[in-house]
Short mmCIF file of N, CA and C in Angstrom, two decimals:
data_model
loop_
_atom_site.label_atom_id
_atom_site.label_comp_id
_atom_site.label_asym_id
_atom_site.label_seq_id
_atom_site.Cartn_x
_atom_site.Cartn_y
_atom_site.Cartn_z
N UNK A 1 99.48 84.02 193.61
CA UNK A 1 98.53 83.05 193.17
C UNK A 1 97.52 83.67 192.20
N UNK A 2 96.83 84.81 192.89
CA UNK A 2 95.86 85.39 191.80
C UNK A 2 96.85 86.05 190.30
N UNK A 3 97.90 86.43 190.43
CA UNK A 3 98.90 86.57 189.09
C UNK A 3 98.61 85.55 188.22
N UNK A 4 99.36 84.15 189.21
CA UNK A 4 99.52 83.09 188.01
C UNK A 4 97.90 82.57 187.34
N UNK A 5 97.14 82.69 188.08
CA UNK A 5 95.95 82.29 187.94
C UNK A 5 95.43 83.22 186.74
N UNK A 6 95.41 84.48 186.69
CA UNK A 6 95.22 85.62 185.30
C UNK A 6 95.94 85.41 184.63
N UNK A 7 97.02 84.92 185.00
CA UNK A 7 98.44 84.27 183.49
C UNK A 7 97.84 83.13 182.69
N UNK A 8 97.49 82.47 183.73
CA UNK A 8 97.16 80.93 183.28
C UNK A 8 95.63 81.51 182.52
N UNK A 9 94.59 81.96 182.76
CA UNK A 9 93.49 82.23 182.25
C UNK A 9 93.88 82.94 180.82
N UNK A 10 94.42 83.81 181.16
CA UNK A 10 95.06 84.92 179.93
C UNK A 10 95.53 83.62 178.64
N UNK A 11 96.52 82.89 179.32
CA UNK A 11 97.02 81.60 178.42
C UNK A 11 95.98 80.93 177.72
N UNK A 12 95.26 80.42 178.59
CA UNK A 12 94.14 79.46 178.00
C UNK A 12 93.34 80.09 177.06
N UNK A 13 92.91 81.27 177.44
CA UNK A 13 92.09 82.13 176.33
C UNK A 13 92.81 82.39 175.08
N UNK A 14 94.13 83.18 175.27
CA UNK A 14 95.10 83.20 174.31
C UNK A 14 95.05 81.71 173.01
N UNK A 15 94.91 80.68 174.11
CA UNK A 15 95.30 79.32 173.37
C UNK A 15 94.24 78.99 172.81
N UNK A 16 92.97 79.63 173.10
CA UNK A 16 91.40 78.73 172.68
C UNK A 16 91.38 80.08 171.41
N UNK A 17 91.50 81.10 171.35
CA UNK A 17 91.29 82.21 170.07
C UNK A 17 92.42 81.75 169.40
N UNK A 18 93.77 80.93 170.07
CA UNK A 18 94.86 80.65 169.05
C UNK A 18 94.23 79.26 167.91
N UNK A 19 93.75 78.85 169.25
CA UNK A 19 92.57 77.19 168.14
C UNK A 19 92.08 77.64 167.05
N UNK A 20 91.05 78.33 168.03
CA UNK A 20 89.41 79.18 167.38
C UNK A 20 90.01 80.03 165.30
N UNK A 21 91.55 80.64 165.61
CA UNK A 21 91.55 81.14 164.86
C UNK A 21 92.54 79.89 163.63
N UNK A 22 92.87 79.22 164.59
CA UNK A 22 93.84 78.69 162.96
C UNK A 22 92.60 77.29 163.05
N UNK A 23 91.63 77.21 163.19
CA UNK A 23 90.46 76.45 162.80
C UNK A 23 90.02 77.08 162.13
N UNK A 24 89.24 78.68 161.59
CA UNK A 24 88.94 78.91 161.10
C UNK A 24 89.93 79.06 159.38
N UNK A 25 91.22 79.64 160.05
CA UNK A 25 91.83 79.56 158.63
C UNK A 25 92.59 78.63 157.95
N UNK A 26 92.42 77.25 158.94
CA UNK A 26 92.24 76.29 157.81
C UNK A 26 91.38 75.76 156.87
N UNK A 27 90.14 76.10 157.95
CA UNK A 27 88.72 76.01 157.25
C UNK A 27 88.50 76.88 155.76
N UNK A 28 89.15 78.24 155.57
CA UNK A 28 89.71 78.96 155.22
C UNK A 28 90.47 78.59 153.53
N UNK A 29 91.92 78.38 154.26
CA UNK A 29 92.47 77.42 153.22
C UNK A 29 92.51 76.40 152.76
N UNK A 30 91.25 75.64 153.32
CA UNK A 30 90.57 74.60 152.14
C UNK A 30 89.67 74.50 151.60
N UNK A 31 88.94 75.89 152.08
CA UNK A 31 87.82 76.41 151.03
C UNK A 31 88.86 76.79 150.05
N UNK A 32 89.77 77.66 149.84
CA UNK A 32 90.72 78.40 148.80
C UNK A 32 91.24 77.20 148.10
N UNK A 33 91.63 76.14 148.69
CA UNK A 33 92.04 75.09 148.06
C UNK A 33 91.32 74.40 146.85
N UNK A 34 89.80 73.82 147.62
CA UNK A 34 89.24 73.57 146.89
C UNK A 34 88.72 74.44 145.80
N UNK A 35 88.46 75.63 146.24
CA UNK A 35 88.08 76.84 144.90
C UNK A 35 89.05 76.84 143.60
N UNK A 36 90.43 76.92 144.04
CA UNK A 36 91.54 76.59 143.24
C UNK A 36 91.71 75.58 142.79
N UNK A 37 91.51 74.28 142.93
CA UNK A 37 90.99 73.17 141.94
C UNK A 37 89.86 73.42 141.32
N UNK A 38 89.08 73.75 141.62
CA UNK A 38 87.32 73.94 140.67
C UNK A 38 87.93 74.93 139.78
N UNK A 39 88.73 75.84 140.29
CA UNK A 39 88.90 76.78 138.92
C UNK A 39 89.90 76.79 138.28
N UNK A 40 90.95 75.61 138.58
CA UNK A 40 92.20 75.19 137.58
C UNK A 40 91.04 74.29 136.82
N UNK A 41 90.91 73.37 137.35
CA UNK A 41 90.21 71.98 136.72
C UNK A 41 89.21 73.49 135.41
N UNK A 42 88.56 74.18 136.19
CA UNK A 42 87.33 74.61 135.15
C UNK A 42 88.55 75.50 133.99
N UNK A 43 89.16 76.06 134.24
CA UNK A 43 90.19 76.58 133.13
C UNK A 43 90.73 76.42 132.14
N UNK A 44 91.12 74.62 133.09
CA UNK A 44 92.15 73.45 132.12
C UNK A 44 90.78 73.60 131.02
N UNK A 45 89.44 73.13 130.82
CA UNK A 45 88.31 72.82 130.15
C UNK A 45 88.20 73.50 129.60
N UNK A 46 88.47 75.04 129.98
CA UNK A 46 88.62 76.43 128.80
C UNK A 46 89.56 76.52 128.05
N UNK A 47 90.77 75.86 127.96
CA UNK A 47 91.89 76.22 127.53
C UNK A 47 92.03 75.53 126.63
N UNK A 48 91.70 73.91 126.95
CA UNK A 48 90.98 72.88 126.21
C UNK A 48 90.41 72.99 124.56
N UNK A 49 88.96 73.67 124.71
CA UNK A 49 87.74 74.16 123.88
C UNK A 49 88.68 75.16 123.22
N UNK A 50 89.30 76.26 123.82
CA UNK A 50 89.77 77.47 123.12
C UNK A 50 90.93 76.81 122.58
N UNK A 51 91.83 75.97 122.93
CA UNK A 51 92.46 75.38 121.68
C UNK A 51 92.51 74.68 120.60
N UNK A 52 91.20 73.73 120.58
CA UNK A 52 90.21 73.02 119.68
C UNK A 52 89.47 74.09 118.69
N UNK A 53 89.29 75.22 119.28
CA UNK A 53 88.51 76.58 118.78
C UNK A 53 89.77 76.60 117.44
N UNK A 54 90.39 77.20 118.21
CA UNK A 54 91.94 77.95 117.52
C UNK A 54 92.58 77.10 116.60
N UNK A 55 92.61 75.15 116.71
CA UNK A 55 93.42 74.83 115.90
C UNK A 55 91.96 74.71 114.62
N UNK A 56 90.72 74.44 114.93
CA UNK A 56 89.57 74.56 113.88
C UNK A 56 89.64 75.88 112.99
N UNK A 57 90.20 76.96 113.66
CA UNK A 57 90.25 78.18 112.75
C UNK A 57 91.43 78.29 111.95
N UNK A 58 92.94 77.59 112.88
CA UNK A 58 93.65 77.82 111.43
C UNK A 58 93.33 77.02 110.41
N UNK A 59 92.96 75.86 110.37
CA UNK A 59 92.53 75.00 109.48
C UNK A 59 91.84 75.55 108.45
N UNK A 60 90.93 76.06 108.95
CA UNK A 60 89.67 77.05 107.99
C UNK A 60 90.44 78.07 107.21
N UNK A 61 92.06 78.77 108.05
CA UNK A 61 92.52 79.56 108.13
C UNK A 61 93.37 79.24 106.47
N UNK A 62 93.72 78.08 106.66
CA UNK A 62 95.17 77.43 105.71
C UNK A 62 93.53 76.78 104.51
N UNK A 63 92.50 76.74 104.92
CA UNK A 63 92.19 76.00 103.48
C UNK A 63 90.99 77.04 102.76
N UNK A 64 91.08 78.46 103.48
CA UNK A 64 90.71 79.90 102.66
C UNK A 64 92.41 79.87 101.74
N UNK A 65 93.52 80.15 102.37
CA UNK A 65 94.37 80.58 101.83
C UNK A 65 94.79 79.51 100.86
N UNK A 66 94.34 78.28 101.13
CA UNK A 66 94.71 77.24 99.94
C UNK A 66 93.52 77.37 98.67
N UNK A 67 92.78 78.02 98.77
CA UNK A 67 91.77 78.21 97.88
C UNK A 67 92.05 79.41 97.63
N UNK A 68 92.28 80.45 97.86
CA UNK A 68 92.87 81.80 97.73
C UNK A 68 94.10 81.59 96.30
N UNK A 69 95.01 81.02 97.09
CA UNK A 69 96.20 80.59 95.80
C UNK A 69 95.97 80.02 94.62
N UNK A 70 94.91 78.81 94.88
CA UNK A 70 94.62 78.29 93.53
C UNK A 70 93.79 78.86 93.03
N UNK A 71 92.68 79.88 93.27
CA UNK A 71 91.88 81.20 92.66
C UNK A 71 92.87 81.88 91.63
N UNK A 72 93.89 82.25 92.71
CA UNK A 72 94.90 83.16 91.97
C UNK A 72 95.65 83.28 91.43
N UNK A 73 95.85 81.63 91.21
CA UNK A 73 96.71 81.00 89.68
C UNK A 73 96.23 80.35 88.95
N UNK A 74 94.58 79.97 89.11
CA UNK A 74 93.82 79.71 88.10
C UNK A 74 94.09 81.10 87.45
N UNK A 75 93.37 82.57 87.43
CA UNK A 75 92.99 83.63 87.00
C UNK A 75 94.52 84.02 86.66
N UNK A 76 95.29 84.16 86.71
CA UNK A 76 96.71 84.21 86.50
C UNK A 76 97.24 83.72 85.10
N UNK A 77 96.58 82.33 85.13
CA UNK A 77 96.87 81.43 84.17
C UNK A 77 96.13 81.91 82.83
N UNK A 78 94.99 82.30 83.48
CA UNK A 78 93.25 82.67 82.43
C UNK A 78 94.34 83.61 81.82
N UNK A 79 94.53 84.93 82.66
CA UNK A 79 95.22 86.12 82.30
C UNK A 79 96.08 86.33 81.26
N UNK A 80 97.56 84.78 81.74
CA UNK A 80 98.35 84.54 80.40
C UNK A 80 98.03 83.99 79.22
N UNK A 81 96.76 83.18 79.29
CA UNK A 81 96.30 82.83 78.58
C UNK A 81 95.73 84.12 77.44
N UNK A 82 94.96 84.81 78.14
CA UNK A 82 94.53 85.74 77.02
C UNK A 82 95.16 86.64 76.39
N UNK A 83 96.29 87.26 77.07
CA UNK A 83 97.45 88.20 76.58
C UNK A 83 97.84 87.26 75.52
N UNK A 84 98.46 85.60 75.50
CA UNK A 84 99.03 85.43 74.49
C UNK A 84 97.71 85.18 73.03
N UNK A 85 96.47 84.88 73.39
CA UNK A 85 95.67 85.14 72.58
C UNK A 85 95.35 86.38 71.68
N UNK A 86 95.58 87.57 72.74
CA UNK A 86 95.49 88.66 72.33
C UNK A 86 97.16 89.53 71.16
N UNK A 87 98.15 88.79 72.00
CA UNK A 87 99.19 88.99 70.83
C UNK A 87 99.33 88.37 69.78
N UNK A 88 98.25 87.10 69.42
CA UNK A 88 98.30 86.21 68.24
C UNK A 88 97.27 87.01 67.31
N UNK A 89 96.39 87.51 67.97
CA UNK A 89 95.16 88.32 67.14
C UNK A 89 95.30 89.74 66.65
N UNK A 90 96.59 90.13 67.86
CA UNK A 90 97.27 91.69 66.79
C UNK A 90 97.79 91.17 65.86
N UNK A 91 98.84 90.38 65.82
CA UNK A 91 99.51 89.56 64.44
C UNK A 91 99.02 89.56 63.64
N UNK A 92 97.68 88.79 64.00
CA UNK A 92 96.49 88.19 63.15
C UNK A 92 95.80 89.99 62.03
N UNK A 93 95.96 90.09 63.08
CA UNK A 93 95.14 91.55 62.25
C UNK A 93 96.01 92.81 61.53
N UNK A 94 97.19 92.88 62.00
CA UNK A 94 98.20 93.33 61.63
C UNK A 94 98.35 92.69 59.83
N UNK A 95 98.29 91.40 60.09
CA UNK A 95 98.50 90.52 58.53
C UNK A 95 97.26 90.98 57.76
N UNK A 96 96.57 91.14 58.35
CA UNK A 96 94.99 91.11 57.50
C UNK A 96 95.27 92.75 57.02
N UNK A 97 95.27 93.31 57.93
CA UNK A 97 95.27 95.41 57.60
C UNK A 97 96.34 95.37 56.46
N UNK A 98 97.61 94.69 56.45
CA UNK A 98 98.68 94.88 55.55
C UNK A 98 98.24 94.27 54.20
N UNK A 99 97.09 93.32 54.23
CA UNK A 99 96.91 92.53 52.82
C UNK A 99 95.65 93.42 52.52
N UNK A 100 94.89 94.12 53.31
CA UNK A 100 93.89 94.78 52.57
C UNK A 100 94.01 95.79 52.28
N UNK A 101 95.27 96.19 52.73
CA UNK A 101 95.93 97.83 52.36
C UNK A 101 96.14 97.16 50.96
N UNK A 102 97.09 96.10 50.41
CA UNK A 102 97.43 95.94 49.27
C UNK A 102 96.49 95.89 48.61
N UNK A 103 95.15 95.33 48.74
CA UNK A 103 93.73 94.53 48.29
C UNK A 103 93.29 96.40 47.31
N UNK A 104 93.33 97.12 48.36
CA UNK A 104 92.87 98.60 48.29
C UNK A 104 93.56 99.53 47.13
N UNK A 105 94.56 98.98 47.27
CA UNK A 105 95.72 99.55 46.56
C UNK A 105 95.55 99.26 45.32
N UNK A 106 95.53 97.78 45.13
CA UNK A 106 95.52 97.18 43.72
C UNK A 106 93.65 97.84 42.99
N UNK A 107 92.51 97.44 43.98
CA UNK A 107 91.48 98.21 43.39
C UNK A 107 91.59 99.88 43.09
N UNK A 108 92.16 100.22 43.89
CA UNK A 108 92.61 101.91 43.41
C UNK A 108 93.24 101.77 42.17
N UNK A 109 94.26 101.11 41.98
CA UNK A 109 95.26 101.17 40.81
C UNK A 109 94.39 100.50 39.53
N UNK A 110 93.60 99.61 39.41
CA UNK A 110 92.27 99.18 38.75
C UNK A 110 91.48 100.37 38.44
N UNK A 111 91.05 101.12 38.90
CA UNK A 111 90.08 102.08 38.70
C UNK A 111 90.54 103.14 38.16
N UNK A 112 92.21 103.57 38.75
CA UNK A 112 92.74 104.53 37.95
C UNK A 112 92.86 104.11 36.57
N UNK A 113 93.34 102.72 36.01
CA UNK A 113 93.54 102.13 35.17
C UNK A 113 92.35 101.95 33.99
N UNK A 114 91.64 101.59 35.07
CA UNK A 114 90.23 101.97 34.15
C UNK A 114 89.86 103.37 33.29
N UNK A 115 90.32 104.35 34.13
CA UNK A 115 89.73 105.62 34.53
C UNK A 115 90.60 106.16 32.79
N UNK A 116 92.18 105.38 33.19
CA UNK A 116 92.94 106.18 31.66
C UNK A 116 92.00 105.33 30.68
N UNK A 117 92.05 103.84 30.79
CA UNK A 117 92.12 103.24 29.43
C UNK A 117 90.51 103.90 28.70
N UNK A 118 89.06 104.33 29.84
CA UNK A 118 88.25 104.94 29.55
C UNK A 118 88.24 106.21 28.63
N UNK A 119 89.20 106.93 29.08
CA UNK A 119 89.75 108.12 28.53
C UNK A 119 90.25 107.99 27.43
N UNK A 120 91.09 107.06 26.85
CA UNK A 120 92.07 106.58 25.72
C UNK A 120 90.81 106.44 25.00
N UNK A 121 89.82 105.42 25.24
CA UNK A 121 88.60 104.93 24.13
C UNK A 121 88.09 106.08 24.02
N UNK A 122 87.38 107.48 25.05
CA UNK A 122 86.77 108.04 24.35
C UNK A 122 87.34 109.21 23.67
N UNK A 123 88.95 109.31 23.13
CA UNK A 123 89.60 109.87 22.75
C UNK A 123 89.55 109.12 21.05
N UNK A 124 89.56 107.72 21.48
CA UNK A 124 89.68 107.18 20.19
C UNK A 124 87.88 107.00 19.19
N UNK A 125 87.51 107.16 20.09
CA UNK A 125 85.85 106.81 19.67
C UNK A 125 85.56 108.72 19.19
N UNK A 126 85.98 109.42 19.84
CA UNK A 126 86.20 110.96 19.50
C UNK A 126 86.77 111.00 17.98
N UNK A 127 87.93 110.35 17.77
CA UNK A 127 88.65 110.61 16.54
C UNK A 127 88.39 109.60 15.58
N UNK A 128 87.54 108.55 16.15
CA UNK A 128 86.90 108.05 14.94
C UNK A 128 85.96 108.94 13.94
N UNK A 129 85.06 109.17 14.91
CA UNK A 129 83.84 110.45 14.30
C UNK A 129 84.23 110.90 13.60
N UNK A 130 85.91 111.71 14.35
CA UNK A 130 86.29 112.78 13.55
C UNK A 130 86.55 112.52 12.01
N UNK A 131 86.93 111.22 12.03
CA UNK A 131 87.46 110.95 10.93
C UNK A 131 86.34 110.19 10.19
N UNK A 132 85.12 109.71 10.75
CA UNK A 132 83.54 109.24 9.49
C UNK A 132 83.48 110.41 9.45
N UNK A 133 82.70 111.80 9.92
CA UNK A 133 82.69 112.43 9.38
C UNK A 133 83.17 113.81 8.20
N UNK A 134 84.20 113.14 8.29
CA UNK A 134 85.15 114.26 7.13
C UNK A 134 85.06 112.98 6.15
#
């Protein structure tokens, strides 16, 4: 009798810490429960913002680089632009150096020309003399 009676006590105690304890860890796992919704729910709200973040930056992302390109084929364009300006103005000057080389040429050949027919007169203005005075 006193056996079953420490069995049976042993039991009951066994059974009230068996309560005692899965009361507490349900209490337990619905604190965890609820924590785990507050911090999915608060996450989802981060994940949210940080993808609103992220699609605002490529945007910013694609309309630097869309301004980037047309920078760089405006100035591109400027670029071809002036090279072919600049090969119209060697032309340009190329024609001009070749006609003032001639320009130079012909006044050289003038001055030499001068220079004999000067010489001829005072050869002839020489042999005039020569010849008033005899």
């Amino acid at each position: 009798d006193a056996i079953r009676r420490d069995v049976g006590e042993r039991v009951a105690k066994a059974n009230a810490d068996h309560e005692a304890k899965s009361t507490q860890l349900q209490a337990d796992i619905d604190d965890l429960t609820a924590k785990v919704d507050e911090d999915g729910s608060r996450n989802r709200d981060i994940e949210a913002a940080l993808r609103k973040k992220k699609e605002k930056v490529e945007h910013e992302v694609d309309a630097i680089k869309l301004k980037y390109e047309t920078d760089t084929k405006a100035l591109n364009d400027q670029i071809a632009d002036v090279k072919e300006k600049m090969a119209k103005e060697k032309e340009e000057l190329r024609i001009l150096e070749e006609h003032f080389a001639k320009v130079d040429a012909n006044e050289q050949r003038k001055l030499d020309e001068d220079a004999i027919l000067q010489a001829f007169k005072d050869k002839v203005a020489r042999a005039d003399k020569v010849l008033d005075d005899a």
